[in-house]
Coordinates of N, CA and C in Angstrom, one line a residue:
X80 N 62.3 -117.7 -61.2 CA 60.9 -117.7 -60.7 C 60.1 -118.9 -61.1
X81 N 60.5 -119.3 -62.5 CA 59.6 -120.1 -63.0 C 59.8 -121.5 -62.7
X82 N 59.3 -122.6 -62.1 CA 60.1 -123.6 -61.5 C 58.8 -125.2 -61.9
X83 N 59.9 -126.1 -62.8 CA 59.4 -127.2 -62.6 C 59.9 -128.2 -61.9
X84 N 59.1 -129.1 -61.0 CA 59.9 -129.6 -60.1 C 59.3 -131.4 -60.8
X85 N 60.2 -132.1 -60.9 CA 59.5 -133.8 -61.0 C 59.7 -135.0 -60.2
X86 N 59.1 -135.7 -59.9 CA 58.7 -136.6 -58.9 C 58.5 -138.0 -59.1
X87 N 58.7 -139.0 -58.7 CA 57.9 -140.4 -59.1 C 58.7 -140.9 -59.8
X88 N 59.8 -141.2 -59.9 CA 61.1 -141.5 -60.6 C 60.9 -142.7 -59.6
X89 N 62.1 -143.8 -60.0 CA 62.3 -144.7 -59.1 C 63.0 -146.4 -60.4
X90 N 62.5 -147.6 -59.3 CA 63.4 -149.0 -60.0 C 62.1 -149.7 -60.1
X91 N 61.5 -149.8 -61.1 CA 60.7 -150.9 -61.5 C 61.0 -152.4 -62.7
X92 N 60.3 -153.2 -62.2 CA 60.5 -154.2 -63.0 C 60.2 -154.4 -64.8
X93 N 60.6 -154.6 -65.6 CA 59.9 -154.8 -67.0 C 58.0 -155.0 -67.1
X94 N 57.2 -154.5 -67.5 CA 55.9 -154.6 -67.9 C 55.4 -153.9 -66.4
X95 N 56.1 -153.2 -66.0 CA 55.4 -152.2 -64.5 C 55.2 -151.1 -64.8
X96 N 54.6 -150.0 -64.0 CA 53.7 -149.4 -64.1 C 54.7 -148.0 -63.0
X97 N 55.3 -146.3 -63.3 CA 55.4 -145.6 -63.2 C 54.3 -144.6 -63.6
X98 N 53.8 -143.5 -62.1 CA 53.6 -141.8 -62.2 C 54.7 -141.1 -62.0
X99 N 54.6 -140.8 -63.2 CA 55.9 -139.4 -62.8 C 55.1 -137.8 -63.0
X100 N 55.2 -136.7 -61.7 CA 54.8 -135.7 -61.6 C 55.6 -134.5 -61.4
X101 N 55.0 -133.4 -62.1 CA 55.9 -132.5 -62.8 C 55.0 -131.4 -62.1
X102 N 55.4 -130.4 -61.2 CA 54.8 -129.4 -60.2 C 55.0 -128.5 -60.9
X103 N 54.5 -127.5 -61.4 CA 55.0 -126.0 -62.0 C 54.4 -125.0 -61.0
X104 N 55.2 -123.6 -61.1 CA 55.0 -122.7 -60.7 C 55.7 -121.8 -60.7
X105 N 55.6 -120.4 -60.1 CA 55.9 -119.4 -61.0 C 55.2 -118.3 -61.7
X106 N 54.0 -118.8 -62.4 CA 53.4 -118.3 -63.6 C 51.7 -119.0 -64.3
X107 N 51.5 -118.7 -64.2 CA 50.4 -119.2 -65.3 C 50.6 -119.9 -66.4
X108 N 50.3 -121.3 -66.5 CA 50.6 -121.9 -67.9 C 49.6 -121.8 -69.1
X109 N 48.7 -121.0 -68.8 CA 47.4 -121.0 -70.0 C 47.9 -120.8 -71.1
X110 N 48.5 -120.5 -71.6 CA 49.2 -120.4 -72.7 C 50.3 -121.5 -73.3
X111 N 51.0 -122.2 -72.1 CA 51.9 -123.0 -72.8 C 51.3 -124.5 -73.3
X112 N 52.7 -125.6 -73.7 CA 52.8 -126.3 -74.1 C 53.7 -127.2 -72.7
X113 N 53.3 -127.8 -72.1 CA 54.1 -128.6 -71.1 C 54.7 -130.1 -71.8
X114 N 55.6 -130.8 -71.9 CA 56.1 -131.7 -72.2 C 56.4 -132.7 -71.1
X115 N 57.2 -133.8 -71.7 CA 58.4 -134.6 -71.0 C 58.9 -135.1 -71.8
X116 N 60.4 -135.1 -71.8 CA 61.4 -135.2 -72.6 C 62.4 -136.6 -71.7
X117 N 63.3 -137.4 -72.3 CA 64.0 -138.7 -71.4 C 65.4 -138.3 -72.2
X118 N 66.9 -139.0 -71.5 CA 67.9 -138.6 -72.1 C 68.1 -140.1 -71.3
X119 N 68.8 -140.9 -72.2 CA 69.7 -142.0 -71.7 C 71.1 -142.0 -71.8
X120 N 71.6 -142.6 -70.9 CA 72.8 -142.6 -71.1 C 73.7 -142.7 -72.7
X121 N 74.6 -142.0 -72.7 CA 75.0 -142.0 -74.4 C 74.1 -142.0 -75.9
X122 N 73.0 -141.1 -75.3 CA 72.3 -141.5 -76.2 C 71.7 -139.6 -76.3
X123 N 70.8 -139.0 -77.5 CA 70.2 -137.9 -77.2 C 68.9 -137.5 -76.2
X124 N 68.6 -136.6 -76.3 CA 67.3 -136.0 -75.6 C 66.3 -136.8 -76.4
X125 N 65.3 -137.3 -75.5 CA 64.3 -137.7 -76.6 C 62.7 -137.1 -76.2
X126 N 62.0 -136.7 -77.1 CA 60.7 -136.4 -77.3 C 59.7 -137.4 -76.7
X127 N 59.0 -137.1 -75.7 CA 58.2 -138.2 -75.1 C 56.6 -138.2 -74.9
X128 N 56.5 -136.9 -74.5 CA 55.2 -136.8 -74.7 C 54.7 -134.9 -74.5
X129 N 53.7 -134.5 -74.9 CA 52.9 -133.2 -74.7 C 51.6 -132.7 -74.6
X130 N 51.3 -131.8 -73.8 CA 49.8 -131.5 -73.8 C 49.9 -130.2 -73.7
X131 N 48.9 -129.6 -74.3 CA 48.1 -128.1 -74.4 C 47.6 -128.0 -72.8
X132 N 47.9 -127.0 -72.1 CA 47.7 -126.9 -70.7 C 45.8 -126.4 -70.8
X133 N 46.1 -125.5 -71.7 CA 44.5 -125.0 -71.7 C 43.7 -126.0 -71.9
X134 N 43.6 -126.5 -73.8 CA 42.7 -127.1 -74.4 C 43.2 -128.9 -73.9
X135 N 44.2 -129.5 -73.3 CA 44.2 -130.9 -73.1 C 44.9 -131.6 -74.3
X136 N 45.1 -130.7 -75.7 CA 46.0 -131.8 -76.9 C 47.1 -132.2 -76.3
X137 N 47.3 -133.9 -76.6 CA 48.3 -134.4 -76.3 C 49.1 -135.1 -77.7
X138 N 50.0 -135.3 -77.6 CA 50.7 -135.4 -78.7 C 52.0 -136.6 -78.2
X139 N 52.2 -137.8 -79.1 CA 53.1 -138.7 -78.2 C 53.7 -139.1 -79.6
X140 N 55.4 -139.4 -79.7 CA 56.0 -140.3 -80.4 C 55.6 -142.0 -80.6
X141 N 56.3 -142.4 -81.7 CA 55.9 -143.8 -81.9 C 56.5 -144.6 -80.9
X142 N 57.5 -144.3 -80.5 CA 58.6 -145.4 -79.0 C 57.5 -145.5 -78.3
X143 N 56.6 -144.7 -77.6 CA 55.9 -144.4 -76.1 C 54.2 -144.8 -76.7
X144 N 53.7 -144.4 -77.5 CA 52.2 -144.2 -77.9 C 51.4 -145.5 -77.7
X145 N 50.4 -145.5 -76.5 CA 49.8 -146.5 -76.7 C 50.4 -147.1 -75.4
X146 N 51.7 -146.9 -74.7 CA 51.9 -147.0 -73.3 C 52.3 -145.7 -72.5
X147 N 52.3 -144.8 -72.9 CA 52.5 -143.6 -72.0 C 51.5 -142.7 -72.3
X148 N 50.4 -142.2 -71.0 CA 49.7 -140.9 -71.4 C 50.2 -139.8 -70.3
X149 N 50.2 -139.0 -71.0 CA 50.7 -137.1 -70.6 C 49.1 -136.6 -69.9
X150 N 49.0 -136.1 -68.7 CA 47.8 -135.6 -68.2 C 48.1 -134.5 -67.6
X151 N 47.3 -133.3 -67.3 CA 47.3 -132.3 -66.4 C 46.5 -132.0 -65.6
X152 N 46.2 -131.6 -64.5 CA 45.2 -131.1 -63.3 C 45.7 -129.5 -63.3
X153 N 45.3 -128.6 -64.0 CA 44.9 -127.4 -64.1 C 44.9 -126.9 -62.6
X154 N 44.0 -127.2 -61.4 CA 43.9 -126.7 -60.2 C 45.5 -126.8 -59.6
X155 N 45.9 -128.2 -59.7 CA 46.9 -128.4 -58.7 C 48.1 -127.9 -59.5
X156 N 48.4 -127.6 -60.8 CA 49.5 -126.9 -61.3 C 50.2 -128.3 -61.7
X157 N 49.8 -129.3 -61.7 CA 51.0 -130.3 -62.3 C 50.1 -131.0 -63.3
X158 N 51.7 -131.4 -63.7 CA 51.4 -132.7 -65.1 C 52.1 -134.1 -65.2
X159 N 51.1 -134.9 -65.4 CA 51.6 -136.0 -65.3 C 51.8 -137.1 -66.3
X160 N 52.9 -138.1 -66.2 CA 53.6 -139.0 -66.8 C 52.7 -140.4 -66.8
X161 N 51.9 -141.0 -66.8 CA 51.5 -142.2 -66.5 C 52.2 -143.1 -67.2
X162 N 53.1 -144.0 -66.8 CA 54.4 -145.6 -67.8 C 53.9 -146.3 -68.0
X163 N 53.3 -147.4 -68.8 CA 52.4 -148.7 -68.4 C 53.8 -149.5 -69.2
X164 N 53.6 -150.5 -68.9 CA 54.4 -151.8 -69.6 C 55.6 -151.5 -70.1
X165 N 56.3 -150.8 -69.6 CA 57.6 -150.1 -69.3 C 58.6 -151.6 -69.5
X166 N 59.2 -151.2 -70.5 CA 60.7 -151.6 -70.7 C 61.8 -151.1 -70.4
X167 N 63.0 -152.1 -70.5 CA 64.3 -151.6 -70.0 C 64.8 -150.4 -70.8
X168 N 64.5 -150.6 -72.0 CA 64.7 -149.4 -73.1 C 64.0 -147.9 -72.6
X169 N 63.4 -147.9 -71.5 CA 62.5 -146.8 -71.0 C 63.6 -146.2 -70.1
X170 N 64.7 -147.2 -69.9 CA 65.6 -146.6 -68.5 C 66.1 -145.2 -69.1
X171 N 65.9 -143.9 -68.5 CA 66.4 -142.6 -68.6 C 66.3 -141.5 -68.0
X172 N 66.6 -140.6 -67.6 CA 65.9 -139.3 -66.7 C 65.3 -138.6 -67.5
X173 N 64.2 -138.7 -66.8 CA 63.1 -138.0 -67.3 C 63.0 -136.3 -67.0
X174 N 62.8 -135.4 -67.9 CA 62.5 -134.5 -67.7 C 61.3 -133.7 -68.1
X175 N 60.5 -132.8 -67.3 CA 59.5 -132.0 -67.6 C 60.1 -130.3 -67.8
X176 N 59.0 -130.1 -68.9 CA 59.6 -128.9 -69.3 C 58.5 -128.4 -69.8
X177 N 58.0 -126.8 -70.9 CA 57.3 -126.3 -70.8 C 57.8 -124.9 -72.1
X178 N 56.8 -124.5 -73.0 CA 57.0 -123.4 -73.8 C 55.9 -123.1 -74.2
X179 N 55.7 -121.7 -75.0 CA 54.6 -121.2 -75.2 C 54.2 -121.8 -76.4
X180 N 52.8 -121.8 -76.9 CA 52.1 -122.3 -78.2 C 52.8 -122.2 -79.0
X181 N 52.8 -120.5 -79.1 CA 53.7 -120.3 -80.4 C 54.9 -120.5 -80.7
X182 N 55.7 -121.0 -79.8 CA 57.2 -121.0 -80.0 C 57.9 -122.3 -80.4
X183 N 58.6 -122.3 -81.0 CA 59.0 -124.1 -81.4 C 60.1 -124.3 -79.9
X184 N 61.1 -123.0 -79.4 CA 61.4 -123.7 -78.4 C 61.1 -123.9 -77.1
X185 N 61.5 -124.8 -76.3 CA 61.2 -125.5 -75.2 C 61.7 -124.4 -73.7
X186 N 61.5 -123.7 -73.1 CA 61.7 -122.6 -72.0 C 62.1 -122.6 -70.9
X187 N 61.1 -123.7 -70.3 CA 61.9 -124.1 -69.1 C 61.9 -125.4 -69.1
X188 N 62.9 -125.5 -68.0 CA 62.9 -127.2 -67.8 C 63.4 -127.5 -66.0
X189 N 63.0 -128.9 -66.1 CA 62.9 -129.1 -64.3 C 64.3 -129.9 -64.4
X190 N 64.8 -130.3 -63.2 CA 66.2 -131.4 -62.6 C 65.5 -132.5 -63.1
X191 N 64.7 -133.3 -63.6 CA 65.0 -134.6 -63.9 C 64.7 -135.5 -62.8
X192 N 63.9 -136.7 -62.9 CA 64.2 -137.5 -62.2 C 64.2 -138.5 -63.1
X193 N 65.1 -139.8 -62.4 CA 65.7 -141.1 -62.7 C 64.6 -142.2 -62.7
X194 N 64.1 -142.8 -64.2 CA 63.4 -143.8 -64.0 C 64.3 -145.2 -64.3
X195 N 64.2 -146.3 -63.7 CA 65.2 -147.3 -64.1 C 64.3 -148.4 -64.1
X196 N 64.4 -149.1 -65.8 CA 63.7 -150.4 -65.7 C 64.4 -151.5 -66.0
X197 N 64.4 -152.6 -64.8 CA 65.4 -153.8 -64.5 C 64.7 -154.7 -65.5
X198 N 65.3 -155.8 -66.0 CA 64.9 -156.7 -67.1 C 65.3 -158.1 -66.3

């Protein structure tokens, strides 16, 4: 029932600029924690960014902080990715996913889309 869908993937150049959007539904997220998470080739899952759907906390690793912000629109049910100055090191599928406040794990998660940055 519970379904995240993501969007805005694609081939940009070094120091370009990706939205990537993450549609939920299902459920009411007032309660959760929505993320995005990236997995590169041979490499693990990695932690990218999060926000409090209610209150707006966002929370970013040192790789991304300062070129990626995490945003939500409450009405329209999604969340978004904003890339700025995107390196090739950024190349990975991105995924949106989502868990409750209290929980340390992560609940659902969407198919991923493919961001690729050429150098």
């Amino acid at each position: 029932q519970v379904q995240l869908v993501e969007s805005g993937g694609g081939l940009v150049q070094t120091g370009g600029s990706l939205r990537l959007s993450c549609a939920a539904s299902g459920r009411t997220f007032n309660s959760y924690v929505m993320g995005w998470f990236r997995q590169a080739p041979g490499k693990e899952r990695e932690f990218v960014a999060a926000i409090t759907w209610r209150g707006g906390s966002t929370y970013y690793p040192y790789s991304v902080k300062g070129r990626f912000t995490i945003s939500r629109d409450n009405a329209k049910n999604t969340v978004y990715l904003q890339m700025n100055s995107l390196k090739p090191e950024d190349t990975a599928v991105y995924y949106c996913a989502a868990r409750e406040t209290a929980r340390g794990e992560w609940e659902y998660w969407g198919q991923g889309t493919q961001v690729t940055v050429s150098s």
